[in-house]
Amino acid sequence: MSDVLTRFLSQKLAEVKEKGLYSPIDVLDGANGPLISIDGKEKINLASNNYLGFATHPAVIQAANDATTIYGAGAGAVRTINGTLAIHEELEQRLARFKWTEAAIAFQSGFNCNMGAISAVMTKNDAILSDELNHASIIDGCRLSRAEIIRVKHSDMADLAQKAKQAVESGRYDKIMYITDGVFSMDGDVANLPEIVEIAEKYQLIVYVDDAHGSGVMGQGAGTVKHFGLQASVDFQMGTLSKAIGVVGGYVAGSRQLISWLKSQSRPFLFSTSLTPGAAGAVIKAIDLMETDPGIVTALWDNAAYFKEKLIAAGYDIGVSETPITPVILGDEKLTQTFAAKLIAEGVYVKPIVFPTVPLGAGRVRNMPTAVHTKQMLDEAVSIYKKVGRDMGII
Ligand SMILES: *Cc1c(COP(=O)(O)O)cnc(C)c1O
C-alpha cells in the first residue's frame, strides 16, 4: 500500500476517533423490522426509516421474488443502452400516478437522484437558494451543478424572499432554484410550501422539494406537496423509495418535458445500471398496498401520536416535530451518547444524533415509530425510557 495513503489514513482515522466521530457499525442478525436482533439480543427498533413496515411486508417480498423470476436478478445494462425493462416503465408510470404528475424518472437511490437531477438542470450561470438544513445529497447535488449556492436560514421565509429578490436584482443568473426538504429529518418539521410557492411565483424561482421523509407519511401517503395541494406549483417532486416505501431507489416526478430532459441528461440514469427488477417490482407493490389500504398510513400516525404523548407525559422534551419523527432532545453530546447506549442495552434500539449532524448543544435521540409497531412494543419502549431517564436523573 502507498506510504502516503497509509500516513493520511492513520492520521485522519486518529483524528475522527479523537473527536468521537467514528462509531462502530451494528450488524443486524436478520430483517430490519419493528423488532431487530443484534448479537442474538432482541430489541425494539426505533431507528429505521421503514415507516410503513414495507421492508418486511410478505406481499412486497413476494413481488420482489416474482419480478426477479420474470426479469432476472439484474437489469443487465444502464437505462439508455438496453437496461430499461417493462417493469421500469411500469414503475415510472406508477410513480407519476402516485405523485399526481405527468411523468416520473426512477434512479438507483435517492442520493444519486439528487446528484443527477439537480446537476442536469442547474449550471454555473445559475443560483440555488438552499435551506441550511437540507440533506447531504442535496448539498452535493448543488455543488456538482457548479451553480452559486446561497444558503437560506432554516424555514425562514423572510430570508428566502430577501435573498430571492437580491439574486433576481443582481441580474447575474440565468435561472434561480429554491430547494428544500419537504420534511426535515432531524426535527420532523415540515417546509412551509404554501409560502415557498408564493415567493417562487413572485421571483420566478424553480421549486425543488425533496420529500424523502414526506412520501408515504404526509398527504395520505402522497407526500407534502399533495398535502398542501401544490402539485401544479412544484417543479421537482423528488423522493426516495428506501424510506416509507421500504425498498431502494429514488425518483423525480414532474412534467413530461422535465422528465424527458432528465432521461436524456442526468448522469446516473445514463451511466449507472438501472434498479434491479426485484426492487422495481417490490416498490410497485408497496405503492399499491399504501393506496388501497389507507389504514397503513393511519396506523403510522396513530402509533406516533401514542408514543409522543407517553414520552411527553414521562417528562421528555420532544421538540417541534409535526410528523412521526420523534426526537428526544437532551442537549449535551456526551449525555446523549450515554443515554442512547443505556437505552440500547435495556432493549430499545435508537440512534444518538449529535454535532455536526445537529447544532452543538442540540444532541438528541431520534425515534422512528412505524405503522407495524404494536402498542405493547411502544409501551415497553416508554417504560425503558422512564427507567433509564430516572436512573440518569434526566426526568
Ligand atoms: C434519506 C434521504 C435521501 C437519500 O435517499 P436514499 O434513497 O437513501 O439514497 C435524500 N434526501 C433526503 C432528505 C433523505 O432524508
PDB file of N, CA, C and O in Angstrom, residues 87-114:
ATOM      1  N   ILE A  87     -40.729  -3.491 -16.521  1.00  0.00           N
ATOM      2  CA  ILE A  87     -41.067  -3.186 -15.126  1.00  0.00           C
ATOM      3  C   ILE A  87     -40.558  -1.801 -14.698  1.00  0.00           C
ATOM      4  O   ILE A  87     -41.139  -1.161 -13.812  1.00  0.00           O
ATOM      5  N   HIS A  88     -39.508  -1.302 -15.342  1.00  0.00           N
ATOM      6  CA  HIS A  88     -39.053   0.072 -15.051  1.00  0.00           C
ATOM      7  C   HIS A  88     -40.057   1.099 -15.582  1.00  0.00           C
ATOM      8  O   HIS A  88     -40.335   2.102 -14.929  1.00  0.00           O
ATOM      9  N   GLU A  89     -40.581   0.826 -16.787  1.00  0.00           N
ATOM     10  CA  GLU A  89     -41.601   1.719 -17.356  1.00  0.00           C
ATOM     11  C   GLU A  89     -42.846   1.722 -16.469  1.00  0.00           C
ATOM     12  O   GLU A  89     -43.419   2.766 -16.188  1.00  0.00           O
ATOM     13  N   GLU A  90     -43.227   0.520 -16.037  1.00  0.00           N
ATOM     14  CA  GLU A  90     -44.409   0.393 -15.182  1.00  0.00           C
ATOM     15  C   GLU A  90     -44.182   1.162 -13.871  1.00  0.00           C
ATOM     16  O   GLU A  90     -45.059   1.883 -13.397  1.00  0.00           O
ATOM     17  N   LEU A  91     -42.985   1.029 -13.328  1.00  0.00           N
ATOM     18  CA  LEU A  91     -42.655   1.732 -12.090  1.00  0.00           C
ATOM     19  C   LEU A  91     -42.789   3.244 -12.269  1.00  0.00           C
ATOM     20  O   LEU A  91     -43.385   3.935 -11.430  1.00  0.00           O
ATOM     21  N   GLU A  92     -42.255   3.759 -13.369  1.00  0.00           N
ATOM     22  CA  GLU A  92     -42.295   5.217 -13.567  1.00  0.00           C
ATOM     23  C   GLU A  92     -43.719   5.724 -13.779  1.00  0.00           C
ATOM     24  O   GLU A  92     -44.085   6.796 -13.277  1.00  0.00           O
ATOM     25  N   GLN A  93     -44.531   4.931 -14.483  1.00  0.00           N
ATOM     26  CA  GLN A  93     -45.932   5.336 -14.644  1.00  0.00           C
ATOM     27  C   GLN A  93     -46.640   5.323 -13.293  1.00  0.00           C
ATOM     28  O   GLN A  93     -47.439   6.208 -12.978  1.00  0.00           O
ATOM     29  N   ARG A  94     -46.295   4.317 -12.493  1.00  0.00           N
ATOM     30  CA  ARG A  94     -46.915   4.193 -11.171  1.00  0.00           C
ATOM     31  C   ARG A  94     -46.503   5.380 -10.281  1.00  0.00           C
ATOM     32  O   ARG A  94     -47.308   5.927  -9.525  1.00  0.00           O
ATOM     33  N   LEU A  95     -45.230   5.773 -10.373  1.00  0.00           N
ATOM     34  CA  LEU A  95     -44.743   6.893  -9.559  1.00  0.00           C
ATOM     35  C   LEU A  95     -45.430   8.191  -9.968  1.00  0.00           C
ATOM     36  O   LEU A  95     -45.798   9.004  -9.115  1.00  0.00           O
ATOM     37  N   ALA A  96     -45.626   8.387 -11.269  1.00  0.00           N
ATOM     38  CA  ALA A  96     -46.289   9.605 -11.743  1.00  0.00           C
ATOM     39  C   ALA A  96     -47.723   9.660 -11.214  1.00  0.00           C
ATOM     40  O   ALA A  96     -48.190  10.699 -10.748  1.00  0.00           O
ATOM     41  N   ARG A  97     -48.394   8.526 -11.264  1.00  0.00           N
ATOM     42  CA  ARG A  97     -49.773   8.471 -10.772  1.00  0.00           C
ATOM     43  C   ARG A  97     -49.804   8.736  -9.267  1.00  0.00           C
ATOM     44  O   ARG A  97     -50.623   9.496  -8.753  1.00  0.00           O
ATOM     45  N   PHE A  98     -48.863   8.124  -8.562  1.00  0.00           N
ATOM     46  CA  PHE A  98     -48.724   8.280  -7.106  1.00  0.00           C
ATOM     47  C   PHE A  98     -48.530   9.750  -6.732  1.00  0.00           C
ATOM     48  O   PHE A  98     -49.056  10.243  -5.741  1.00  0.00           O
ATOM     49  N   LYS A  99     -47.774  10.472  -7.540  1.00  0.00           N
ATOM     50  CA  LYS A  99     -47.440  11.873  -7.245  1.00  0.00           C
ATOM     51  C   LYS A  99     -48.333  12.878  -7.968  1.00  0.00           C
ATOM     52  O   LYS A  99     -48.102  14.076  -7.903  1.00  0.00           O
ATOM     53  N   TRP A 100     -49.294  12.380  -8.756  1.00  0.00           N
ATOM     54  CA  TRP A 100     -50.223  13.256  -9.472  1.00  0.00           C
ATOM     55  C   TRP A 100     -49.484  14.155 -10.467  1.00  0.00           C
ATOM     56  O   TRP A 100     -49.772  15.352 -10.576  1.00  0.00           O
ATOM     57  N   THR A 101     -48.485  13.596 -11.147  1.00  0.00           N
ATOM     58  CA  THR A 101     -47.765  14.384 -12.154  1.00  0.00           C
ATOM     59  C   THR A 101     -47.880  13.689 -13.512  1.00  0.00           C
ATOM     60  O   THR A 101     -48.347  12.558 -13.599  1.00  0.00           O
ATOM     61  N   GLU A 102     -47.400  14.364 -14.558  1.00  0.00           N
ATOM     62  CA  GLU A 102     -47.480  13.793 -15.914  1.00  0.00           C
ATOM     63  C   GLU A 102     -46.532  12.611 -16.086  1.00  0.00           C
ATOM     64  O   GLU A 102     -46.804  11.671 -16.816  1.00  0.00           O
ATOM     65  N   ALA A 103     -45.349  12.706 -15.434  1.00  0.00           N
ATOM     66  CA  ALA A 103     -44.326  11.688 -15.693  1.00  0.00           C
ATOM     67  C   ALA A 103     -43.391  11.565 -14.495  1.00  0.00           C
ATOM     68  O   ALA A 103     -43.451  12.365 -13.550  1.00  0.00           O
ATOM     69  N   ALA A 104     -42.542  10.550 -14.528  1.00  0.00           N
ATOM     70  CA  ALA A 104     -41.552  10.356 -13.460  1.00  0.00           C
ATOM     71  C   ALA A 104     -40.340   9.621 -14.015  1.00  0.00           C
ATOM     72  O   ALA A 104     -40.425   8.936 -15.045  1.00  0.00           O
ATOM     73  N   ILE A 105     -39.209   9.795 -13.337  1.00  0.00           N
ATOM     74  CA  ILE A 105     -37.973   9.082 -13.695  1.00  0.00           C
ATOM     75  C   ILE A 105     -37.455   8.408 -12.422  1.00  0.00           C
ATOM     76  O   ILE A 105     -37.438   9.028 -11.355  1.00  0.00           O
ATOM     77  N   ALA A 106     -37.050   7.140 -12.554  1.00  0.00           N
ATOM     78  CA  ALA A 106     -36.536   6.412 -11.388  1.00  0.00           C
ATOM     79  C   ALA A 106     -35.015   6.351 -11.429  1.00  0.00           C
ATOM     80  O   ALA A 106     -34.413   6.219 -12.497  1.00  0.00           O
ATOM     81  N   PHE A 107     -34.412   6.452 -10.259  1.00  0.00           N
ATOM     82  CA  PHE A 107     -32.952   6.329 -10.102  1.00  0.00           C
ATOM     83  C   PHE A 107     -32.665   5.181  -9.140  1.00  0.00           C
ATOM     84  O   PHE A 107     -33.561   4.645  -8.502  1.00  0.00           O
ATOM     85  N   GLN A 108     -31.373   4.877  -8.991  1.00  0.00           N
ATOM     86  CA  GLN A 108     -30.975   3.738  -8.154  1.00  0.00           C
ATOM     87  C   GLN A 108     -31.030   4.070  -6.668  1.00  0.00           C
ATOM     88  O   GLN A 108     -31.064   3.181  -5.832  1.00  0.00           O
ATOM     89  N   SER A 109     -30.983   5.339  -6.327  1.00  0.00           N
ATOM     90  CA  SER A 109     -31.125   5.738  -4.918  1.00  0.00           C
ATOM     91  C   SER A 109     -31.569   7.193  -4.860  1.00  0.00           C
ATOM     92  O   SER A 109     -31.456   7.929  -5.851  1.00  0.00           O
ATOM     93  N   GLY A 110     -32.045   7.580  -3.703  1.00  0.00           N
ATOM     94  CA  GLY A 110     -32.402   8.979  -3.510  1.00  0.00           C
ATOM     95  C   GLY A 110     -31.175   9.869  -3.598  1.00  0.00           C
ATOM     96  O   GLY A 110     -31.222  10.974  -4.147  1.00  0.00           O
ATOM     97  N   PHE A 111     -30.079   9.358  -3.076  1.00  0.00           N
ATOM     98  CA  PHE A 111     -28.846  10.153  -3.079  1.00  0.00           C
ATOM     99  C   PHE A 111     -28.405  10.448  -4.516  1.00  0.00           C
ATOM    100  O   PHE A 111     -28.168  11.601  -4.882  1.00  0.00           O
ATOM    101  N   ASN A 112     -28.322   9.417  -5.341  1.00  0.00           N
ATOM    102  CA  ASN A 112     -27.835   9.706  -6.701  1.00  0.00           C
ATOM    103  C   ASN A 112     -28.890  10.405  -7.553  1.00  0.00           C
ATOM    104  O   ASN A 112     -28.568  11.088  -8.523  1.00  0.00           O
ATOM    105  N   CYS A 113     -30.149  10.301  -7.149  1.00  0.00           N
ATOM    106  CA  CYS A 113     -31.198  11.067  -7.825  1.00  0.00           C
ATOM    107  C   CYS A 113     -30.952  12.566  -7.635  1.00  0.00           C
ATOM    108  O   CYS A 113     -30.988  13.340  -8.595  1.00  0.00           O
ATOM    109  N   ASN A 114     -30.681  12.979  -6.389  1.00  0.00           N
ATOM    110  CA  ASN A 114     -30.390  14.402  -6.167  1.00  0.00           C
ATOM    111  C   ASN A 114     -29.137  14.834  -6.913  1.00  0.00           C
ATOM    112  O   ASN A 114     -29.100  15.917  -7.514  1.00  0.00           O
TER     113      ASN A 114
END
